[in-house]
N, CA, C and O atoms as CSV, one atom per row, in Angstrom:
chain,resi,resn,atom,element,x,y,z
A,1,MET,N,N,8.418,-7.243,12.790
A,1,MET,CA,C,8.669,-8.326,11.850
A,1,MET,C,C,9.216,-7.765,10.542
A,1,MET,O,O,8.889,-6.648,10.142
A,2,ALA,N,N,10.020,-8.532,9.912
A,2,ALA,CA,C,10.613,-8.131,8.640
A,2,ALA,C,C,9.610,-8.203,7.498
A,2,ALA,O,O,9.925,-7.819,6.371
A,3,GLN,N,N,8.428,-8.680,7.772
A,3,GLN,CA,C,7.430,-8.793,6.712
A,3,GLN,C,C,7.034,-7.443,6.147
A,3,GLN,O,O,6.507,-7.370,5.038
A,4,ALA,N,N,7.272,-6.399,6.870
A,4,ALA,CA,C,6.962,-5.059,6.362
A,4,ALA,C,C,7.789,-4.717,5.139
A,4,ALA,O,O,7.416,-3.841,4.360
A,5,LEU,N,N,8.908,-5.401,4.965
A,5,LEU,CA,C,9.793,-5.138,3.833
A,5,LEU,C,C,9.561,-6.088,2.664
A,5,LEU,O,O,10.124,-5.894,1.587
A,6,MET,N,N,8.749,-7.098,2.864
A,6,MET,CA,C,8.494,-8.090,1.816
A,6,MET,C,C,7.415,-7.592,0.860
A,6,MET,O,O,6.556,-6.808,1.265
A,7,PRO,N,N,7.438,-8.024,-0.384
A,7,PRO,CA,C,6.356,-7.661,-1.307
A,7,PRO,C,C,4.999,-8.103,-0.747
A,7,PRO,O,O,4.883,-9.173,-0.149
A,8,ASN,N,N,3.992,-7.277,-0.945
A,8,ASN,CA,C,2.658,-7.548,-0.398
A,8,ASN,C,C,2.150,-8.954,-0.688
A,8,ASN,O,O,1.565,-9.598,0.183
A,9,ASP,N,N,2.371,-9.424,-1.895
A,9,ASP,CA,C,1.806,-10.721,-2.270
A,9,ASP,C,C,2.516,-11.905,-1.618
A,9,ASP,O,O,2.050,-13.037,-1.746
A,10,THR,N,N,3.625,-11.677,-0.927
A,10,THR,CA,C,4.315,-12.774,-0.241
A,10,THR,C,C,4.132,-12.737,1.271
A,10,THR,O,O,4.495,-13.690,1.959
A,11,VAL,N,N,3.579,-11.660,1.793
A,11,VAL,CA,C,3.443,-11.500,3.241
A,11,VAL,C,C,2.566,-12.593,3.844
A,11,VAL,O,O,2.973,-13.245,4.806
A,12,LEU,N,N,1.397,-12.799,3.310
A,12,LEU,CA,C,0.474,-13.785,3.875
A,12,LEU,C,C,1.038,-15.201,3.779
A,12,LEU,O,O,0.897,-15.991,4.712
A,13,ILE,N,N,1.664,-15.516,2.674
A,13,ILE,CA,C,2.257,-16.846,2.498
A,13,ILE,C,C,3.345,-17.078,3.544
A,13,ILE,O,O,3.372,-18.121,4.196
A,14,SER,N,N,4.226,-16.121,3.700
A,14,SER,CA,C,5.321,-16.289,4.668
A,14,SER,C,C,4.795,-16.293,6.100
A,14,SER,O,O,5.295,-17.038,6.942
A,15,TYR,N,N,3.791,-15.466,6.379
A,15,TYR,CA,C,3.207,-15.461,7.725
A,15,TYR,C,C,2.607,-16.826,8.051
A,15,TYR,O,O,2.777,-17.334,9.159
A,16,ASN,N,N,1.916,-17.409,7.099
A,16,ASN,CA,C,1.321,-18.729,7.335
A,16,ASN,C,C,2.388,-19.781,7.615
A,16,ASN,O,O,2.181,-20.670,8.440
A,17,GLU,N,N,3.508,-19.687,6.944
A,17,GLU,CA,C,4.612,-20.620,7.204
A,17,GLU,C,C,5.157,-20.431,8.616
A,17,GLU,O,O,5.423,-21.405,9.320
A,18,ILE,N,N,5.321,-19.189,9.022
A,18,ILE,CA,C,5.793,-18.893,10.378
A,18,ILE,C,C,4.787,-19.403,11.401
A,18,ILE,O,O,5.160,-20.057,12.375
A,19,ARG,N,N,3.515,-19.104,11.180
A,19,ARG,CA,C,2.460,-19.537,12.094
A,19,ARG,C,C,2.437,-21.053,12.233
A,19,ARG,O,O,2.301,-21.573,13.340
A,20,ASP,N,N,2.568,-21.761,11.124
A,20,ASP,CA,C,2.556,-23.225,11.175
A,20,ASP,C,C,3.696,-23.767,12.029
A,20,ASP,O,O,3.510,-24.726,12.778
A,21,GLU,N,N,4.863,-23.162,11.921
A,21,GLU,CA,C,6.009,-23.607,12.731
A,21,GLU,C,C,5.803,-23.276,14.207
A,21,GLU,O,O,6.125,-24.084,15.078
A,22,ILE,N,N,5.271,-22.098,14.484
A,22,ILE,CA,C,5.037,-21.696,15.870
A,22,ILE,C,C,3.978,-22.581,16.517
A,22,ILE,O,O,4.098,-22.923,17.693
A,23,GLN,N,N,2.957,-22.952,15.779
A,23,GLN,CA,C,1.896,-23.785,16.338
A,23,GLN,C,C,2.400,-25.165,16.748
A,23,GLN,O,O,1.778,-25.823,17.582
A,24,LYS,N,N,3.489,-25.603,16.190
A,24,LYS,CA,C,4.074,-26.886,16.589
A,24,LYS,C,C,4.620,-26.830,18.015
A,24,LYS,O,O,4.807,-27.870,18.647
A,25,LEU,N,N,4.872,-25.641,18.517
A,25,LEU,CA,C,5.421,-25.475,19.862
A,25,LEU,C,C,4.375,-25.660,20.954
A,25,LEU,O,O,4.726,-25.909,22.107
A,26,SER,N,N,3.115,-25.545,20.612
A,26,SER,CA,C,2.008,-25.679,21.572
A,26,SER,C,C,2.189,-24.765,22.784
A,26,SER,O,O,2.096,-25.211,23.928
A,27,ASP,N,N,2.440,-23.515,22.528
A,27,ASP,CA,C,2.620,-22.527,23.589
A,27,ASP,C,C,1.443,-21.555,23.542
A,27,ASP,O,O,1.248,-20.866,22.541
A,28,SER,N,N,0.665,-21.498,24.609
A,28,SER,CA,C,-0.535,-20.656,24.618
A,28,SER,C,C,-0.192,-19.174,24.484
A,28,SER,O,O,-0.980,-18.413,23.923
A,29,ARG,N,N,0.966,-18.749,24.987
A,29,ARG,CA,C,1.358,-17.340,24.852
A,29,ARG,C,C,1.612,-16.983,23.395
A,29,ARG,O,O,1.253,-15.899,22.936
A,30,MET,N,N,2.231,-17.905,22.679
A,30,MET,CA,C,2.478,-17.652,21.257
A,30,MET,C,C,1.169,-17.667,20.472
A,30,MET,O,O,1.007,-16.900,19.523
A,31,GLU,N,N,0.240,-18.529,20.861
A,31,GLU,CA,C,-1.077,-18.548,20.209
A,31,GLU,C,C,-1.769,-17.200,20.379
A,31,GLU,O,O,-2.377,-16.682,19.442
A,32,LYS,N,N,-1.672,-16.637,21.579
A,32,LYS,CA,C,-2.273,-15.321,21.831
A,32,LYS,C,C,-1.614,-14.251,20.968
A,32,LYS,O,O,-2.291,-13.378,20.426
A,33,LEU,N,N,-0.296,-14.324,20.846
A,33,LEU,CA,C,0.417,-13.362,20.003
A,33,LEU,C,C,-0.007,-13.505,18.542
A,33,LEU,O,O,-0.238,-12.505,17.862
A,34,LEU,N,N,-0.108,-14.725,18.066
A,34,LEU,CA,C,-0.542,-14.956,16.686
A,34,LEU,C,C,-1.951,-14.430,16.457
A,34,LEU,O,O,-2.220,-13.788,15.442
A,35,ASN,N,N,-2.849,-14.700,17.397
A,35,ASN,CA,C,-4.228,-14.212,17.267
A,35,ASN,C,C,-4.269,-12.689,17.223
A,35,ASN,O,O,-4.983,-12.101,16.411
A,36,TYR,N,N,-3.496,-12.056,18.105
A,36,TYR,CA,C,-3.427,-10.596,18.098
A,36,TYR,C,C,-2.907,-10.090,16.757
A,36,TYR,O,O,-3.498,-9.197,16.149
A,37,PHE,N,N,-1.809,-10.661,16.307
A,37,PHE,CA,C,-1.197,-10.206,15.066
A,37,PHE,C,C,-2.148,-10.373,13.886
A,37,PHE,O,O,-2.234,-9.499,13.023
A,38,GLU,N,N,-2.856,-11.491,13.850
A,38,GLU,CA,C,-3.787,-11.741,12.745
A,38,GLU,C,C,-4.957,-10.772,12.755
A,38,GLU,O,O,-5.368,-10.289,11.700
A,39,THR,N,N,-5.500,-10.482,13.931
A,39,THR,CA,C,-6.673,-9.606,13.992
A,39,THR,C,C,-6.332,-8.129,13.880
A,39,THR,O,O,-7.167,-7.337,13.443
A,40,GLN,N,N,-5.121,-7.744,14.265
A,40,GLN,CA,C,-4.744,-6.332,14.231
A,40,GLN,C,C,-3.955,-5.921,12.998
A,40,GLN,O,O,-4.099,-4.793,12.525
A,41,TRP,N,N,-3.131,-6.806,12.472
A,41,TRP,CA,C,-2.200,-6.417,11.422
A,41,TRP,C,C,-2.401,-7.115,10.087
A,41,TRP,O,O,-2.178,-6.503,9.042
A,42,MET,N,N,-2.804,-8.348,10.089
A,42,MET,CA,C,-2.893,-9.086,8.828
A,42,MET,C,C,-4.135,-8.719,8.010
A,42,MET,O,O,-4.292,-9.192,6.885
A,43,ILE,N,N,-4.998,-7.899,8.552
A,43,ILE,CA,C,-6.200,-7.503,7.820
A,43,ILE,C,C,-5.964,-6.287,6.925
A,43,ILE,O,O,-6.765,-6.010,6.032
A,44,SER,N,N,-4.878,-5.568,7.157
A,44,SER,CA,C,-4.625,-4.345,6.382
A,44,SER,C,C,-3.148,-4.240,5.996
A,44,SER,O,O,-2.475,-3.272,6.350
A,45,ILE,N,N,-2.665,-5.213,5.289
A,45,ILE,CA,C,-1.250,-5.290,4.926
A,45,ILE,C,C,-0.795,-4.043,4.171
A,45,ILE,O,O,0.318,-3.563,4.387
A,46,ASP,N,N,-1.627,-3.524,3.304
A,46,ASP,CA,C,-1.251,-2.350,2.505
A,46,ASP,C,C,-0.942,-1.118,3.353
A,46,ASP,O,O,-0.182,-0.251,2.921
A,47,THR,N,N,-1.512,-1.028,4.542
A,47,THR,CA,C,-1.293,0.162,5.366
A,47,THR,C,C,0.050,0.156,6.083
A,47,THR,O,O,0.550,1.223,6.440
A,48,TRP,N,N,0.643,-1.000,6.302
A,48,TRP,CA,C,1.928,-1.046,7.012
A,48,TRP,C,C,3.086,-1.593,6.191
A,48,TRP,O,O,4.234,-1.532,6.632
A,49,ASN,N,N,2.817,-2.113,5.038
A,49,ASN,CA,C,3.883,-2.678,4.217
A,49,ASN,C,C,4.607,-1.563,3.476
A,49,ASN,O,O,3.976,-0.717,2.841
A,50,VAL,N,N,5.926,-1.565,3.558
A,50,VAL,CA,C,6.726,-0.497,2.959
A,50,VAL,C,C,7.599,-0.990,1.806
A,50,VAL,O,O,8.552,-0.314,1.417
A,51,SER,N,N,7.283,-2.149,1.267
A,51,SER,CA,C,8.135,-2.731,0.224
A,51,SER,C,C,8.179,-1.891,-1.049
A,51,SER,O,O,9.150,-1.964,-1.802
A,52,ARG,N,N,7.157,-1.108,-1.296
A,52,ARG,CA,C,7.106,-0.316,-2.528
A,52,ARG,C,C,7.370,1.165,-2.298
A,52,ARG,O,O,7.142,1.983,-3.189
A,53,THR,N,N,7.845,1.508,-1.122
A,53,THR,CA,C,8.108,2.915,-0.834
A,53,THR,C,C,9.612,3.188,-0.834
A,53,THR,O,O,10.417,2.293,-0.577
A,54,ASP,N,N,9.971,4.417,-1.121
A,54,ASP,CA,C,11.382,4.798,-1.105
A,54,ASP,C,C,11.905,4.928,0.323
A,54,ASP,O,O,13.040,4.548,0.611
A,55,THR,N,N,11.074,5.465,1.213
A,55,THR,CA,C,11.451,5.632,2.611
A,55,THR,C,C,10.799,4.519,3.411
A,55,THR,O,O,9.572,4.426,3.464
A,56,ARG,N,N,11.606,3.678,4.032
A,56,ARG,CA,C,11.070,2.515,4.744
A,56,ARG,C,C,11.099,2.680,6.258
A,56,ARG,O,O,11.018,1.695,6.991
A,57,THR,N,N,11.212,3.893,6.719
A,57,THR,CA,C,11.235,4.170,8.153
A,57,THR,C,C,10.525,5.493,8.394
A,57,THR,O,O,10.344,6.286,7.470
A,58,ASN,N,N,10.125,5.725,9.636
A,58,ASN,CA,C,9.486,7.002,9.956
A,58,ASN,C,C,10.503,8.020,10.469
A,58,ASN,O,O,10.131,9.126,10.860
A,59,SER,N,N,11.782,7.653,10.469
A,59,SER,CA,C,12.852,8.554,10.888
A,59,SER,C,C,13.747,8.850,9.691
A,59,SER,O,O,14.414,7.952,9.177
A,60,THR,N,N,13.766,10.092,9.249
A,60,THR,CA,C,14.567,10.444,8.077
A,60,THR,C,C,16.065,10.375,8.357
A,60,THR,O,O,16.872,10.409,7.428
A,61,CYS,N,N,16.437,10.278,9.622
A,61,CYS,CA,C,17.858,10.145,9.976
A,61,CYS,C,C,18.370,8.728,9.749
A,61,CYS,O,O,19.579,8.523,9.647
A,62,GLU,N,N,17.485,7.760,9.670
A,62,GLU,CA,C,17.877,6.363,9.492
A,62,GLU,C,C,17.978,6.028,8.013
A,62,GLU,O,O,16.975,6.068,7.300
A,63,GLY,N,N,19.122,5.714,7.566
A,63,GLY,CA,C,19.315,5.169,6.233
A,63,GLY,C,C,18.856,5.996,5.058
A,63,GLY,O,O,18.943,5.535,3.920
A,64,GLY,N,N,18.376,7.184,5.286
A,64,GLY,CA,C,18.007,8.110,4.235
A,64,GLY,C,C,17.210,7.548,3.204
A,64,GLY,O,O,16.839,8.246,2.260
């Protein structure tokens, strides 16, 4: 998700907007994905968000 590049204080707001739109689809597979994402990733945004770092990838060959 592109949320890794967004400022920390906007990640949760934008995720909630995405989640609200996805929930309108009533797809159980998407619900499972949302639940996984919320329990695994949305609890520690600071550990994966790269908006404040100079290097935004783990490969120094990409975009320097």
